[in-house]
JSON list of C-alpha atoms in Angstrom, two decimals:
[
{"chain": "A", "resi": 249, "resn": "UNK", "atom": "CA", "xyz": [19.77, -14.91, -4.64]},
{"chain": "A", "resi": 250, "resn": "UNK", "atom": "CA", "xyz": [18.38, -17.51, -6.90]},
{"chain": "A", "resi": 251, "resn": "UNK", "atom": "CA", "xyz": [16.89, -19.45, -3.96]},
{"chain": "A", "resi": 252, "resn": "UNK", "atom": "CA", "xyz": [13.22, -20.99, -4.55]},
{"chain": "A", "resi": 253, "resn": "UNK", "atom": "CA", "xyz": [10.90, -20.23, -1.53]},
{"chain": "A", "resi": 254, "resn": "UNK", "atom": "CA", "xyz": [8.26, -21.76, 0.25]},
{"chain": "A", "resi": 255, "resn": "UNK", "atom": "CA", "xyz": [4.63, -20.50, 0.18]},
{"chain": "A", "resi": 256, "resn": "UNK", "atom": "CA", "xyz": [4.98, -20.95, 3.70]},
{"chain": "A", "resi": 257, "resn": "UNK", "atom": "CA", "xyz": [8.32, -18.83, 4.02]},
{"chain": "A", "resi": 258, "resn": "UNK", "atom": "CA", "xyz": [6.63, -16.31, 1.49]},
{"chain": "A", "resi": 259, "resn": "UNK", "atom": "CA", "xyz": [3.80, -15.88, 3.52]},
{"chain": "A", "resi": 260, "resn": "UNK", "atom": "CA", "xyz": [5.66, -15.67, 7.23]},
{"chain": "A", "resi": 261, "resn": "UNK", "atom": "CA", "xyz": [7.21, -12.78, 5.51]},
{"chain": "A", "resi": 262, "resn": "UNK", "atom": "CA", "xyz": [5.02, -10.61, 3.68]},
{"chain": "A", "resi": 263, "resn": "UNK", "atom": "CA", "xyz": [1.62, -11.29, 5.51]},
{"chain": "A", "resi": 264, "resn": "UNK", "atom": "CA", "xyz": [1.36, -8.59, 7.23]},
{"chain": "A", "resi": 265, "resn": "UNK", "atom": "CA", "xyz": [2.90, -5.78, 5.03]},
{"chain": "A", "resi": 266, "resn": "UNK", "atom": "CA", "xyz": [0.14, -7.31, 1.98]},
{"chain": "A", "resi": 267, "resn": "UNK", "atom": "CA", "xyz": [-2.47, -6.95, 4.43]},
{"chain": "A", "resi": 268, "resn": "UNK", "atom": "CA", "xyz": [-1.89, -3.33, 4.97]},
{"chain": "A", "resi": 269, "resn": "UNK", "atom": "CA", "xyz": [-1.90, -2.20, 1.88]},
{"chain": "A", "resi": 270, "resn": "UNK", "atom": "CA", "xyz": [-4.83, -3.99, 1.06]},
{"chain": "A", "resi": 271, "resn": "UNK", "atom": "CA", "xyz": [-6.34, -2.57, 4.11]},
{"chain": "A", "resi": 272, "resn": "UNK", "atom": "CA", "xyz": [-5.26, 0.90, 3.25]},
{"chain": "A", "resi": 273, "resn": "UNK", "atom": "CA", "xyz": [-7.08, 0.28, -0.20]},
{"chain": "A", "resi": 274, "resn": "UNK", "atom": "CA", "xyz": [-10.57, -1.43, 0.73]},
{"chain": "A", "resi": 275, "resn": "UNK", "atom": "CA", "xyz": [-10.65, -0.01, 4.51]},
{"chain": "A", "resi": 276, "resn": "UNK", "atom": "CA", "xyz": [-12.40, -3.16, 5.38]},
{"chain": "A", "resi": 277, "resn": "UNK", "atom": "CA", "xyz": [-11.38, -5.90, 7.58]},
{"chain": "A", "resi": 278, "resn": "UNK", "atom": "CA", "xyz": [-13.14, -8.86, 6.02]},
{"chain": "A", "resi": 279, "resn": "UNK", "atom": "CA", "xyz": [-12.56, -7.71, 2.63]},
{"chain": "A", "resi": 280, "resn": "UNK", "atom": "CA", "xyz": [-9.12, -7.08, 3.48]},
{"chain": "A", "resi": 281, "resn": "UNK", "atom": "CA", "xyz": [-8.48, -10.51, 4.58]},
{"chain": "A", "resi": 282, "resn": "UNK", "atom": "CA", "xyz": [-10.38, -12.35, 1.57]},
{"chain": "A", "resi": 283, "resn": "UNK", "atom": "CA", "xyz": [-8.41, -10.39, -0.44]},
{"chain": "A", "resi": 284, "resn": "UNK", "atom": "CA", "xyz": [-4.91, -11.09, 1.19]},
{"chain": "A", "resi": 285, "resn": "UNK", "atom": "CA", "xyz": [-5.78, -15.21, 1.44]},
{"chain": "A", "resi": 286, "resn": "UNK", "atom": "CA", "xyz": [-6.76, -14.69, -2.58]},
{"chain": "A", "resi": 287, "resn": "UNK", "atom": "CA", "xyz": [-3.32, -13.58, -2.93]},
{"chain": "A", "resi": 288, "resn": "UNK", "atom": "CA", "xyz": [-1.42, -16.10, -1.60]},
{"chain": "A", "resi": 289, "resn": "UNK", "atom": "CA", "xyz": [-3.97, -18.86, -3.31]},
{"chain": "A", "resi": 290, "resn": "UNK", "atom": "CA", "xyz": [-2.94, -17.02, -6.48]},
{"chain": "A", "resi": 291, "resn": "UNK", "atom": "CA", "xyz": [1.00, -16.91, -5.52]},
{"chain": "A", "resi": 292, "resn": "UNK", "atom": "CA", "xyz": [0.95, -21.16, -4.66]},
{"chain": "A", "resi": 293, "resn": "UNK", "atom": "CA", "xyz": [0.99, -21.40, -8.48]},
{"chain": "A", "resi": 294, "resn": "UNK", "atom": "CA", "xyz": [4.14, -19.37, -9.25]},
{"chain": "A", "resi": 295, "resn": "UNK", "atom": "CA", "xyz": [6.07, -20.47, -5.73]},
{"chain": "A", "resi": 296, "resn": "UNK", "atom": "CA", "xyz": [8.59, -22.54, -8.44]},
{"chain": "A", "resi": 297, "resn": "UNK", "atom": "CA", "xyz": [9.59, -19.99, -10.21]},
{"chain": "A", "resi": 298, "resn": "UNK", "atom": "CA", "xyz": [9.50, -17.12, -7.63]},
{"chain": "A", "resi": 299, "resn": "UNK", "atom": "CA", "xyz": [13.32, -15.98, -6.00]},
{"chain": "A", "resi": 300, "resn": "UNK", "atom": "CA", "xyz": [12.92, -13.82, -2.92]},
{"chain": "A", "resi": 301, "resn": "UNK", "atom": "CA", "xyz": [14.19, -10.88, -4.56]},
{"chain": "A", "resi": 302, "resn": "UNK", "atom": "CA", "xyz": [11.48, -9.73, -6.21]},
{"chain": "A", "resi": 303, "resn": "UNK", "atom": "CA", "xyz": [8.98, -11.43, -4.77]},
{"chain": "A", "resi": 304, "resn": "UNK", "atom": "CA", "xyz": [7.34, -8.62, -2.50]},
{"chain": "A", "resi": 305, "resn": "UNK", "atom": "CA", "xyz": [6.77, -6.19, -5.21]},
{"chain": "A", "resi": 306, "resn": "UNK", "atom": "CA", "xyz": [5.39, -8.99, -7.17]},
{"chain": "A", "resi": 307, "resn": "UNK", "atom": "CA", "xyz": [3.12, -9.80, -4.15]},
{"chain": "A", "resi": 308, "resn": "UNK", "atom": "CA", "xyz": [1.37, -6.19, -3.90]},
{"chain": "A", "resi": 309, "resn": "UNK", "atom": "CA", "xyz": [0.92, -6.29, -7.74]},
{"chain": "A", "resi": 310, "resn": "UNK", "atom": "CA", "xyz": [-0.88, -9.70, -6.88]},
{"chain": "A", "resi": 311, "resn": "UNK", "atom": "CA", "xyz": [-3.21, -7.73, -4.36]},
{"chain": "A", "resi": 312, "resn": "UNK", "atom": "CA", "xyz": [-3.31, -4.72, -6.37]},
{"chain": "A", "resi": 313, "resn": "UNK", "atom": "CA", "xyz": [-5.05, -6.50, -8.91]},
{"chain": "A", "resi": 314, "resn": "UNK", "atom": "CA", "xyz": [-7.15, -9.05, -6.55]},
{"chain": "A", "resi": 315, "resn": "UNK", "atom": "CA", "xyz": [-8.41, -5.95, -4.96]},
{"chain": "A", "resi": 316, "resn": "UNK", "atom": "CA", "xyz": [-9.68, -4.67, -8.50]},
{"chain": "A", "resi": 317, "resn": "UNK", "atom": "CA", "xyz": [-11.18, -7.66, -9.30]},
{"chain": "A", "resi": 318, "resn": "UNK", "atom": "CA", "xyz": [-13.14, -7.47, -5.85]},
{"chain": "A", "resi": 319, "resn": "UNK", "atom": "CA", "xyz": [-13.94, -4.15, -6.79]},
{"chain": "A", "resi": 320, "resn": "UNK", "atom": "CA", "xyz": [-15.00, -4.46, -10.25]},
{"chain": "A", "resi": 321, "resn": "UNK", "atom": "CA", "xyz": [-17.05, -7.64, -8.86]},
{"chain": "A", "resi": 322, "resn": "UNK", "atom": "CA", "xyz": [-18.52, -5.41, -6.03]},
{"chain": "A", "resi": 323, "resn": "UNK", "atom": "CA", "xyz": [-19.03, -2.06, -8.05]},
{"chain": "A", "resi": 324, "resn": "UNK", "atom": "CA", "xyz": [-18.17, -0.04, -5.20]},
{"chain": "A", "resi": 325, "resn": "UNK", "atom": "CA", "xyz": [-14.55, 1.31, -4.67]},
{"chain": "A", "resi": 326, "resn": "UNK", "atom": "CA", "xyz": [-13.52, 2.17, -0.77]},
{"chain": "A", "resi": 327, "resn": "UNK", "atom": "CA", "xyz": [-10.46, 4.02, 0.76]},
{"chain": "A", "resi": 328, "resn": "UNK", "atom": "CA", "xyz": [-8.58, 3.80, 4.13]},
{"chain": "A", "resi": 329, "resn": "UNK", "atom": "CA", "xyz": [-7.17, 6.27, 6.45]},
{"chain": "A", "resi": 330, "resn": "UNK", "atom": "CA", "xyz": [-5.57, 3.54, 8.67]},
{"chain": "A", "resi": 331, "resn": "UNK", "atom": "CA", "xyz": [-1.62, 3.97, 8.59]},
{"chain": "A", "resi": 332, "resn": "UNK", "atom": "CA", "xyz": [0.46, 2.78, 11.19]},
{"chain": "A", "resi": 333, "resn": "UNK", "atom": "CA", "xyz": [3.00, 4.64, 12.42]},
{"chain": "A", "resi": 334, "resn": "UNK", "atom": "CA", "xyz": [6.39, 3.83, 11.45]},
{"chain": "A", "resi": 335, "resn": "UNK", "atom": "CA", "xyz": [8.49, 4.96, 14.44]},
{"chain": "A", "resi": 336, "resn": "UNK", "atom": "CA", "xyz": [7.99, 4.07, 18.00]},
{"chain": "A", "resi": 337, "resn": "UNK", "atom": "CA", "xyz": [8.13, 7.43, 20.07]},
{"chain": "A", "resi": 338, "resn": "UNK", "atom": "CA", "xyz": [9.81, 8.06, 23.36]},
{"chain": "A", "resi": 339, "resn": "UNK", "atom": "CA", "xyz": [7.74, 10.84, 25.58]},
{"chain": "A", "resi": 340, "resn": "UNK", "atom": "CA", "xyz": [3.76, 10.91, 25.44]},
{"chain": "A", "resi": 341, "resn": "UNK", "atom": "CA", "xyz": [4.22, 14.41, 23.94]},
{"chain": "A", "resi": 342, "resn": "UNK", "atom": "CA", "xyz": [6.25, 13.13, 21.18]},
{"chain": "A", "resi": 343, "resn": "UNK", "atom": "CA", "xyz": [3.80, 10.23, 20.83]},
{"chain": "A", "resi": 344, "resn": "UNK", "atom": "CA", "xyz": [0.44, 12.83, 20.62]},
{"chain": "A", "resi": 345, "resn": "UNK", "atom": "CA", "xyz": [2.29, 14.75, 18.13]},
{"chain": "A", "resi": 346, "resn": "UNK", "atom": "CA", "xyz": [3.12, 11.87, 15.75]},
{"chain": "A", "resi": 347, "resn": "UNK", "atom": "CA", "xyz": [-0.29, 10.62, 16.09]},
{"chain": "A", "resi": 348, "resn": "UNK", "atom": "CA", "xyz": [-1.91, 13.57, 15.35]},
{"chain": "A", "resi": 349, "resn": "UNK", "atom": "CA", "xyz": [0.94, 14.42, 12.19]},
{"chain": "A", "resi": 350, "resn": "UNK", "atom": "CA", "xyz": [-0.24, 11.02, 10.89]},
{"chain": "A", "resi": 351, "resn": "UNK", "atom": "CA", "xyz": [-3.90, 11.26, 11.29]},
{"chain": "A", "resi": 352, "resn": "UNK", "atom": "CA", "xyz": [-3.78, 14.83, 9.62]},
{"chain": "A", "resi": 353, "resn": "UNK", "atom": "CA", "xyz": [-1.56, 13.35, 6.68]},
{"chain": "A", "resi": 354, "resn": "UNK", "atom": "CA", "xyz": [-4.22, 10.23, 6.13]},
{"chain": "A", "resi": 355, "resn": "UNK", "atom": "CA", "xyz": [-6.99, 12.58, 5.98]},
{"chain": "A", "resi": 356, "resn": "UNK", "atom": "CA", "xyz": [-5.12, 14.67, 3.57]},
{"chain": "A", "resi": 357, "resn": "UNK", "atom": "CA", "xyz": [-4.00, 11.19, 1.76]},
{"chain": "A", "resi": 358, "resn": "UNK", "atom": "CA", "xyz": [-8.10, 10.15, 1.73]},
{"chain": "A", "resi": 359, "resn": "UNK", "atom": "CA", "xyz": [-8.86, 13.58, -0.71]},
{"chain": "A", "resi": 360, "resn": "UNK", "atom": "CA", "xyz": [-6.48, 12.34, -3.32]},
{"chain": "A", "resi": 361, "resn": "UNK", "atom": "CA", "xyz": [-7.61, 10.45, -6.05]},
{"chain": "A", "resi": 362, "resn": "UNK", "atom": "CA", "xyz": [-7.08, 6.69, -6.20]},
{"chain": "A", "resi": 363, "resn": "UNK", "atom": "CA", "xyz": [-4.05, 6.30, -8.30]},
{"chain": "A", "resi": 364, "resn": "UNK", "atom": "CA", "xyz": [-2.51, 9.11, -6.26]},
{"chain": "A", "resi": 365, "resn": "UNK", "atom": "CA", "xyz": [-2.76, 7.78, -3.34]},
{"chain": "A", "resi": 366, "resn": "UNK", "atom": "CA", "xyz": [-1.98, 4.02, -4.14]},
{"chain": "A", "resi": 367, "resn": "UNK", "atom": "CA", "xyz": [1.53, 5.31, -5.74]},
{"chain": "A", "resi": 368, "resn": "UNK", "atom": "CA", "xyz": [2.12, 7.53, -1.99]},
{"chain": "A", "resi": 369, "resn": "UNK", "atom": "CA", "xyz": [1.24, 4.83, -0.18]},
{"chain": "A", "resi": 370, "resn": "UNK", "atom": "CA", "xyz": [3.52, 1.67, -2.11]},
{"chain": "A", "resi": 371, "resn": "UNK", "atom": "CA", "xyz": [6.74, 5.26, -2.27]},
{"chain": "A", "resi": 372, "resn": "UNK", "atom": "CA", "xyz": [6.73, 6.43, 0.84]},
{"chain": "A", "resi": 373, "resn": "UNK", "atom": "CA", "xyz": [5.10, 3.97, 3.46]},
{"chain": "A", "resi": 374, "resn": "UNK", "atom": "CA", "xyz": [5.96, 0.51, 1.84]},
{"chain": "A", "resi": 375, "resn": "UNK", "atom": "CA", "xyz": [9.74, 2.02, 0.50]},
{"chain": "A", "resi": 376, "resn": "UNK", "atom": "CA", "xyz": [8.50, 0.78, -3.48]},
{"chain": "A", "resi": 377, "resn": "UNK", "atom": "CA", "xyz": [11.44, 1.84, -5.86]},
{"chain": "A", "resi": 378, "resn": "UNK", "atom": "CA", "xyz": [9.82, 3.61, -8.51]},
{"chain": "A", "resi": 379, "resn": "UNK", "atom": "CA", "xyz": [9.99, 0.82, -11.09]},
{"chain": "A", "resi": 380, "resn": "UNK", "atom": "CA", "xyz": [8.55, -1.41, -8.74]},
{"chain": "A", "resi": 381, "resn": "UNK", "atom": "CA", "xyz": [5.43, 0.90, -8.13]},
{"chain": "A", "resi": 382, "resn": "UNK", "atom": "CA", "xyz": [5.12, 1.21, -12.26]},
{"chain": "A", "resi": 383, "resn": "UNK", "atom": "CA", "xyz": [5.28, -2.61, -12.50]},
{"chain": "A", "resi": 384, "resn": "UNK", "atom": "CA", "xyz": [2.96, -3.03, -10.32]},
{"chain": "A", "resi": 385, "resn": "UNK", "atom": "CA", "xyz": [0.14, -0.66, -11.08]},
{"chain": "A", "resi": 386, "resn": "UNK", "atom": "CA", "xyz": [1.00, -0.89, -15.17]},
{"chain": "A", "resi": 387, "resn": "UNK", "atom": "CA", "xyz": [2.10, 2.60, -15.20]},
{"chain": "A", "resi": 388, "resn": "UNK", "atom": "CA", "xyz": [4.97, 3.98, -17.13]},
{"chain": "A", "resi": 389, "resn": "UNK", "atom": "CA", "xyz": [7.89, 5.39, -14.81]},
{"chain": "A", "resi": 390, "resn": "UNK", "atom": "CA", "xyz": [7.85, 8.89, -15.91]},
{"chain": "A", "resi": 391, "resn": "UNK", "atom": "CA", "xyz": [3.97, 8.50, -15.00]},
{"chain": "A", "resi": 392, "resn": "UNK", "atom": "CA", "xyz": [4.99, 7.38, -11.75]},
{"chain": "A", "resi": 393, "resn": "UNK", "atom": "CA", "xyz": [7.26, 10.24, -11.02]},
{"chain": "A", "resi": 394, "resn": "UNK", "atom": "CA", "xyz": [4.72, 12.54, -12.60]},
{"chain": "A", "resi": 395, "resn": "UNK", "atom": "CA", "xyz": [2.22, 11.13, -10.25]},
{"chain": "A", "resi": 396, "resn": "UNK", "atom": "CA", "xyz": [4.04, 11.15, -7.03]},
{"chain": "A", "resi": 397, "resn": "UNK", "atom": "CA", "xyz": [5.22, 14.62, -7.35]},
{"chain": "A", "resi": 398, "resn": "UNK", "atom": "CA", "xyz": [2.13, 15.90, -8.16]},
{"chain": "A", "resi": 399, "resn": "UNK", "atom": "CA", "xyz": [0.69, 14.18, -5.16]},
{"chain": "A", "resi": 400, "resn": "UNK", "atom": "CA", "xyz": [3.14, 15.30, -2.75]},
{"chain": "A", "resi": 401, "resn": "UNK", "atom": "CA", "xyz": [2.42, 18.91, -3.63]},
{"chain": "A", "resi": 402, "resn": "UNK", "atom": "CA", "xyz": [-1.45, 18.35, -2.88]},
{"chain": "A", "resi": 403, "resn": "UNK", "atom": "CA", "xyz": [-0.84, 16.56, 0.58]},
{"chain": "A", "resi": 404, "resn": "UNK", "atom": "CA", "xyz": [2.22, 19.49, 1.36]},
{"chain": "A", "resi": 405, "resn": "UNK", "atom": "CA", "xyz": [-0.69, 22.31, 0.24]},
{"chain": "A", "resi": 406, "resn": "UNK", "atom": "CA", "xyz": [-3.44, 20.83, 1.86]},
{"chain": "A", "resi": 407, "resn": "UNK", "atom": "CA", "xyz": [-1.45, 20.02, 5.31]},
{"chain": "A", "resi": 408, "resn": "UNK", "atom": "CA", "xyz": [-0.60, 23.59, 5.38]},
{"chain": "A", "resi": 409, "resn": "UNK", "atom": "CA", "xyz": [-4.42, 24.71, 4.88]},
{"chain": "A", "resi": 410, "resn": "UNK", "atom": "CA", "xyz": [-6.18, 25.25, 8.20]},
{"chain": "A", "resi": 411, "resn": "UNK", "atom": "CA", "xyz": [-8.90, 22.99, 8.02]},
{"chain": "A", "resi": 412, "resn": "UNK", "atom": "CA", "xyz": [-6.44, 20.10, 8.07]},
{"chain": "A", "resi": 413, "resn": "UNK", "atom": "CA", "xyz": [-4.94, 21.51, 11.06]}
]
């Protein structure tokens, strides 16, 4: 589109999807939030040259690599299990069984290792194309796609295991 935005019009839009991904990655509230104002201090600078359509995928590269800083600085590393749902449900049934689908398939998503579960997380819960995901985590595509499959395979053997059940 070509448009310049606001860093008020960026951040009404993409607040709340940068803050749960950086939630899913430091499971922290506080942290979270430091992480996700860091962000946007660090996206003011480039608001000039920014056009909304790649600026969401350039945001969650932003927070990717705030969050690693964070890290590095605290020497600890720290995953989430929090996903939202992405559906509302109509009966209570439908509802409990969602919930509980979810909550199995976070657990599952917690055993993977970090890159795994970042590139899950930004495919199938965020809708990342896959060139997006490799720009953002400095990955090569085929890497990506490597990745991804071989993550989906874990979570699809492990969900079937009983102790996930």
């Amino acid at each position: 589109m070509g448009i310049n935005l606001t860093l008020e019009a960026i951040y009404k839009m993409y607040v709340n999807d940068v803050y749960r991904y950086v939630y899913s990655l430091c499971k922290n509230k506080s942290q979270a939030e430091d992480i996700v104002q860091e962000t946007f201090y660090r996206a003011y600078f480039y608001t000039e040259v920014l056009t909304d359509e790649k600026v969401k995928p350039w945001l969650f590269k932003v927070a990717y690599h705030t969050f690693i800083d964070e890290t590095r600085k605290a020497k600890k590393l720290t995953y989430s299990s929090e996903v939202e749902p992405l559906k509302t449900v109509r009966s209570a049934e439908a509802h409990y069984e969602v919930k509980e689908q979810i909550e199995v398939w976070t657990k599952v998503l917690d055993t993977l290792p970090f890159i795994q579960k970042n590139i899950v997380i930004l495919r199938d819960y965020y809708q990342f194309s896959y060139e997006e995901i490799a720009q953002t985590l400095g990955l090569t595509l085929a890497n990506v796609k490597v990745t991804l499959f071989r993550a989906r395979k874990t979570i699809q053997e492990k969900m079937e295991k009983e102790d996930f059940k």
